[in-house]
Amino acid sequence: MRCRAALLAALALLPLLGGCDAPWKDNDDRVETARDFPPADRPVAPITSTRWSSEEARDRVNEADDVMDSADVRPGMTVADIGAGDGYYTVRLAGRVGAGGRVLAQDIQPEVIERLADRVARERLDNVSLKLGAVDDPRLPANSFDRVFMVHMYHEIGEPYAFLWRLRPALRPGGQVIVVDGDRPIAQHGTPFRLLVCEFQAVGYKLLSYDDKQTAGGYLARFVPIGKRPDPSAISVCKNP
């Protein structure tokens, strides 16, 4: 019933789509590779830290196991951790998928990737690889992932439409995108849930389920791609509620 209610609620969010009259930003301020896509009509939170809480505090409330259970992460899966930061989820995902699975840890900051590489080597995580991404492109290999995690980082994506559009081919059949974020204004380092669903829908995803995850600092939303990716010029911009 909860999933059905979430799906019905998602349909009610379509009025958030701004259509052709949505405001556009100056293309000169954007990376060249994103200019075929509409800019988001909302602020982007600055990256202020690679962690939102200590690992000890998160483990005390069983955050990672609870999130991985809700996302149905199983041994043998291939999973991406986008915006991996210090590797809290990377390490725990590696343990969950086991030796028969793979984890790709991605971040857009080279210094973060370097630190995480040290941790991966130190903890001998042989099933983990690393990838440097971009603000408008996760740079994931096609048809590779059963789950793609974005935990407390969606509000920092500067080009959400280009980013989500380029993410879609990386999912295997049945693959899901898992977003954990706070239902609060982006200026407070969260993403309003209605805005999140609208932006995903604009690029051709549907909401599969919603779970309240206060132990993880907000909500957990699961998305799956449907149909064909829209042409970048046909993407309607969502209004920031």
Short mmCIF file of C-alpha atoms in Angstrom, two decimals:
data_model
loop_
_atom_site.label_atom_id
_atom_site.label_comp_id
_atom_site.label_asym_id
_atom_site.label_seq_id
_atom_site.Cartn_x
_atom_site.Cartn_y
_atom_site.Cartn_z
CA MET A 1 0.00 0.00 0.00
CA ARG A 2 2.82 2.40 0.80
CA CYS A 3 4.42 1.91 -2.63
CA ARG A 4 1.06 2.32 -4.38
CA ALA A 5 0.39 5.53 -2.47
CA ALA A 6 3.82 6.85 -3.40
CA LEU A 7 3.25 6.09 -7.06
CA LEU A 8 -0.14 7.80 -7.05
CA ALA A 9 1.37 10.80 -5.31
CA ALA A 10 4.04 11.00 -7.99
CA LEU A 11 1.39 11.42 -10.68
CA ALA A 12 0.12 14.48 -8.86
CA LEU A 13 3.50 16.15 -9.19
CA LEU A 14 3.32 16.65 -12.94
CA PRO A 15 2.06 20.26 -12.59
CA LEU A 16 5.53 21.10 -11.32
CA LEU A 17 6.79 20.76 -14.88
CA GLY A 18 7.34 24.25 -16.14
CA GLY A 19 7.18 23.60 -19.89
CA CYS A 20 8.76 25.90 -22.41
CA ASP A 21 8.19 29.03 -20.35
CA ALA A 22 10.50 27.90 -17.55
CA PRO A 23 13.35 30.36 -16.89
CA TRP A 24 16.74 29.53 -18.37
CA LYS A 25 20.16 30.50 -17.16
CA ASP A 26 22.93 31.95 -19.31
CA ASN A 27 24.68 29.10 -21.13
CA ASP A 28 28.00 30.92 -20.72
CA ASP A 29 27.99 30.00 -17.02
CA ARG A 30 27.65 26.26 -17.69
CA VAL A 31 30.00 23.48 -18.72
CA GLU A 32 29.97 23.07 -22.48
CA THR A 33 28.91 19.43 -22.38
CA ALA A 34 25.67 20.35 -20.57
CA ARG A 35 24.49 23.08 -22.89
CA ASP A 36 22.17 20.84 -24.90
CA PHE A 37 20.15 20.30 -21.72
CA PRO A 38 17.99 22.76 -19.81
CA PRO A 39 19.54 24.18 -16.65
CA ALA A 40 17.77 23.52 -13.38
CA ASP A 41 15.49 26.28 -12.12
CA ARG A 42 16.81 25.95 -8.59
CA PRO A 43 19.95 26.56 -6.56
CA VAL A 44 22.74 24.02 -6.18
CA ALA A 45 24.09 23.30 -2.71
CA PRO A 46 27.86 23.75 -2.36
CA ILE A 47 29.95 20.74 -1.41
CA THR A 48 30.90 21.61 2.15
CA SER A 49 31.93 18.18 3.44
CA THR A 50 32.48 14.63 2.22
CA ARG A 51 30.40 13.30 5.12
CA TRP A 52 27.12 14.32 6.74
CA SER A 53 27.69 12.49 10.03
CA SER A 54 30.34 10.30 11.63
CA GLU A 55 30.48 6.66 10.60
CA GLU A 56 30.19 5.60 14.23
CA ALA A 57 26.97 7.58 14.70
CA ARG A 58 25.52 6.21 11.48
CA ASP A 59 26.33 2.65 12.43
CA ARG A 60 24.74 3.07 15.86
CA VAL A 61 21.36 3.56 14.17
CA ASN A 62 22.06 0.81 11.63
CA GLU A 63 21.80 3.30 8.76
CA ALA A 64 23.63 1.46 5.99
CA ASP A 65 22.08 -1.95 6.61
CA ASP A 66 18.60 -0.41 6.78
CA VAL A 67 19.12 1.47 3.51
CA MET A 68 20.64 -1.53 1.74
CA ASP A 69 17.77 -3.73 2.93
CA SER A 70 15.21 -1.26 1.58
CA ALA A 71 17.10 -1.12 -1.72
CA ASP A 72 17.19 -4.93 -1.86
CA VAL A 73 20.96 -5.08 -2.31
CA ARG A 74 22.03 -8.72 -2.56
CA PRO A 75 25.25 -10.70 -2.91
CA GLY A 76 26.57 -10.77 -6.46
CA MET A 77 25.08 -7.43 -7.51
CA THR A 78 27.00 -4.65 -9.23
CA VAL A 79 26.41 -1.32 -7.51
CA ALA A 80 27.56 2.28 -8.02
CA ASP A 81 28.07 4.71 -5.13
CA ILE A 82 27.77 8.20 -6.66
CA GLY A 83 29.33 10.98 -4.63
CA ALA A 84 31.09 8.36 -2.55
CA GLY A 85 32.99 10.85 -0.40
CA ASP A 86 34.91 9.16 2.38
CA GLY A 87 33.44 5.79 1.45
CA TYR A 88 30.89 5.08 4.17
CA TYR A 89 28.54 3.35 1.77
CA THR A 90 31.28 2.07 -0.52
CA VAL A 91 32.78 -0.04 2.25
CA ARG A 92 29.45 -1.41 3.42
CA LEU A 93 28.16 -2.06 -0.08
CA ALA A 94 31.34 -4.00 -0.80
CA GLY A 95 30.62 -6.23 2.17
CA ARG A 96 26.98 -6.72 1.17
CA VAL A 97 27.58 -7.69 -2.50
CA GLY A 98 30.51 -9.91 -1.53
CA ALA A 99 33.31 -11.34 -3.61
CA GLY A 100 30.93 -12.16 -6.45
CA GLY A 101 29.71 -8.57 -6.73
CA ARG A 102 31.28 -5.25 -7.66
CA VAL A 103 31.11 -1.69 -6.34
CA LEU A 104 32.11 1.38 -8.36
CA ALA A 105 32.79 4.38 -6.13
CA GLN A 106 32.47 7.69 -8.00
CA ASP A 107 33.11 11.29 -7.03
CA ILE A 108 33.80 14.53 -8.92
CA GLN A 109 36.66 15.67 -6.66
CA PRO A 110 40.06 14.17 -7.53
CA GLU A 111 41.37 14.61 -3.99
CA VAL A 112 38.40 12.65 -2.65
CA ILE A 113 39.06 9.82 -5.09
CA GLU A 114 42.70 9.77 -3.97
CA ARG A 115 41.75 9.49 -0.29
CA LEU A 116 39.17 6.83 -1.03
CA ALA A 117 41.72 4.86 -3.06
CA ASP A 118 43.95 4.79 0.03
CA ARG A 119 41.07 3.46 2.12
CA VAL A 120 40.14 0.83 -0.45
CA ALA A 121 43.74 -0.39 -0.53
CA ARG A 122 44.11 -0.26 3.25
CA GLU A 123 40.93 -2.28 3.81
CA ARG A 124 41.72 -4.62 0.91
CA LEU A 125 38.42 -4.14 -0.84
CA ASP A 126 39.20 -6.15 -3.93
CA ASN A 127 35.68 -5.80 -5.33
CA VAL A 128 35.79 -1.98 -5.40
CA SER A 129 36.93 0.24 -8.27
CA LEU A 130 37.02 4.04 -8.48
CA LYS A 131 35.82 6.55 -11.05
CA LEU A 132 36.17 10.32 -11.44
CA GLY A 133 32.84 11.77 -12.57
CA ALA A 134 31.70 15.18 -13.82
CA VAL A 135 29.03 17.66 -12.77
CA ASP A 136 26.87 16.72 -15.77
CA ASP A 137 27.87 13.08 -16.29
CA PRO A 138 28.43 10.21 -13.83
CA ARG A 139 30.60 8.54 -16.51
CA LEU A 140 29.37 5.05 -15.73
CA PRO A 141 29.78 2.12 -18.14
CA ALA A 142 26.65 1.12 -20.00
CA ASN A 143 24.40 -1.76 -18.96
CA SER A 144 26.45 -2.42 -15.82
CA PHE A 145 24.55 -1.70 -12.60
CA ASP A 146 21.78 -3.30 -10.59
CA ARG A 147 21.67 -0.36 -8.18
CA VAL A 148 23.00 3.20 -8.34
CA PHE A 149 23.15 4.98 -4.96
CA MET A 150 23.08 8.74 -4.47
CA VAL A 151 23.16 9.37 -0.73
CA HIS A 152 23.00 12.95 0.58
CA MET A 153 24.45 14.34 -2.63
CA TYR A 154 21.61 14.92 -5.12
CA HIS A 155 21.25 18.53 -3.99
CA GLU A 156 24.87 19.09 -5.05
CA ILE A 157 24.34 18.04 -8.68
CA GLY A 158 24.76 21.16 -10.77
CA GLU A 159 23.22 19.75 -13.97
CA PRO A 160 20.51 17.31 -12.87
CA TYR A 161 18.85 16.85 -16.28
CA ALA A 162 22.08 16.09 -18.13
CA PHE A 163 23.31 13.96 -15.22
CA LEU A 164 20.18 11.80 -14.93
CA TRP A 165 19.86 11.48 -18.71
CA ARG A 166 23.41 10.18 -19.00
CA LEU A 167 22.95 7.89 -16.02
CA ARG A 168 20.11 5.88 -17.57
CA PRO A 169 22.17 3.70 -19.96
CA ALA A 170 24.32 2.48 -17.04
CA LEU A 171 21.39 0.57 -15.53
CA ARG A 172 20.88 -3.09 -16.28
CA PRO A 173 17.35 -4.38 -16.96
CA GLY A 174 15.58 -4.08 -13.61
CA GLY A 175 18.21 -1.67 -12.30
CA GLN A 176 17.22 1.05 -9.87
CA VAL A 177 18.46 4.47 -8.77
CA ILE A 178 18.38 4.91 -4.99
CA VAL A 179 18.27 8.45 -3.62
CA VAL A 180 18.63 9.25 0.08
CA ASP A 181 18.19 12.92 0.96
CA GLY A 182 16.44 15.27 3.34
CA ASP A 183 13.01 16.67 2.49
CA ARG A 184 14.04 20.27 3.01
CA PRO A 185 15.19 23.24 0.90
CA ILE A 186 18.35 22.82 -1.14
CA ALA A 187 19.87 25.77 0.74
CA GLN A 188 19.66 23.53 3.82
CA HIS A 189 21.42 20.68 2.01
CA GLY A 190 18.35 18.67 1.14
CA THR A 191 16.06 18.13 -1.84
CA PRO A 192 12.29 18.69 -1.56
CA PHE A 193 10.76 15.34 -2.38
CA ARG A 194 8.26 16.81 -4.87
CA LEU A 195 11.11 18.45 -6.77
CA LEU A 196 13.15 15.25 -6.78
CA VAL A 197 10.31 13.23 -8.31
CA CYS A 198 9.59 15.93 -10.87
CA GLU A 199 13.20 16.07 -12.08
CA PHE A 200 13.44 12.30 -12.38
CA GLN A 201 10.12 12.14 -14.24
CA ALA A 202 11.28 14.85 -16.63
CA VAL A 203 14.10 12.58 -17.83
CA GLY A 204 12.00 9.42 -18.07
CA TYR A 205 12.11 7.70 -14.69
CA LYS A 206 9.21 6.66 -12.50
CA LEU A 207 9.03 6.50 -8.75
CA LEU A 208 9.00 2.88 -7.57
CA SER A 209 8.75 3.45 -3.82
CA TYR A 210 9.22 5.95 -1.02
CA ASP A 211 10.37 5.19 2.53
CA ASP A 212 10.78 7.45 5.52
CA LYS A 213 14.36 7.07 6.71
CA GLN A 214 14.89 9.43 9.61
CA THR A 215 17.83 7.33 10.80
CA ALA A 216 19.43 8.18 7.45
CA GLY A 217 18.51 11.85 7.71
CA GLY A 218 15.41 11.96 5.50
CA TYR A 219 13.78 9.77 2.89
CA LEU A 220 14.74 6.94 0.53
CA ALA A 221 13.29 7.02 -2.99
CA ARG A 222 13.71 4.31 -5.62
CA PHE A 223 13.42 5.09 -9.33
CA VAL A 224 13.42 2.99 -12.49
CA PRO A 225 13.70 4.16 -16.11
CA ILE A 226 10.63 3.84 -18.33
CA GLY A 227 10.33 4.21 -22.10
CA LYS A 228 12.92 6.01 -24.18
CA ARG A 229 15.05 8.85 -22.98
CA PRO A 230 13.53 12.16 -24.09
CA ASP A 231 15.42 14.35 -26.49
CA PRO A 232 17.37 16.91 -24.39
CA SER A 233 15.51 19.76 -26.07
CA ALA A 234 12.16 18.22 -25.05
CA ILE A 235 12.92 18.07 -21.32
CA SER A 236 10.59 20.30 -19.29
CA VAL A 237 12.13 22.19 -16.41
CA CYS A 238 10.68 21.65 -12.92
CA LYS A 239 9.78 24.59 -10.75
CA ASN A 240 11.41 24.74 -7.36
CA PRO A 241 8.50 24.52 -4.87
#
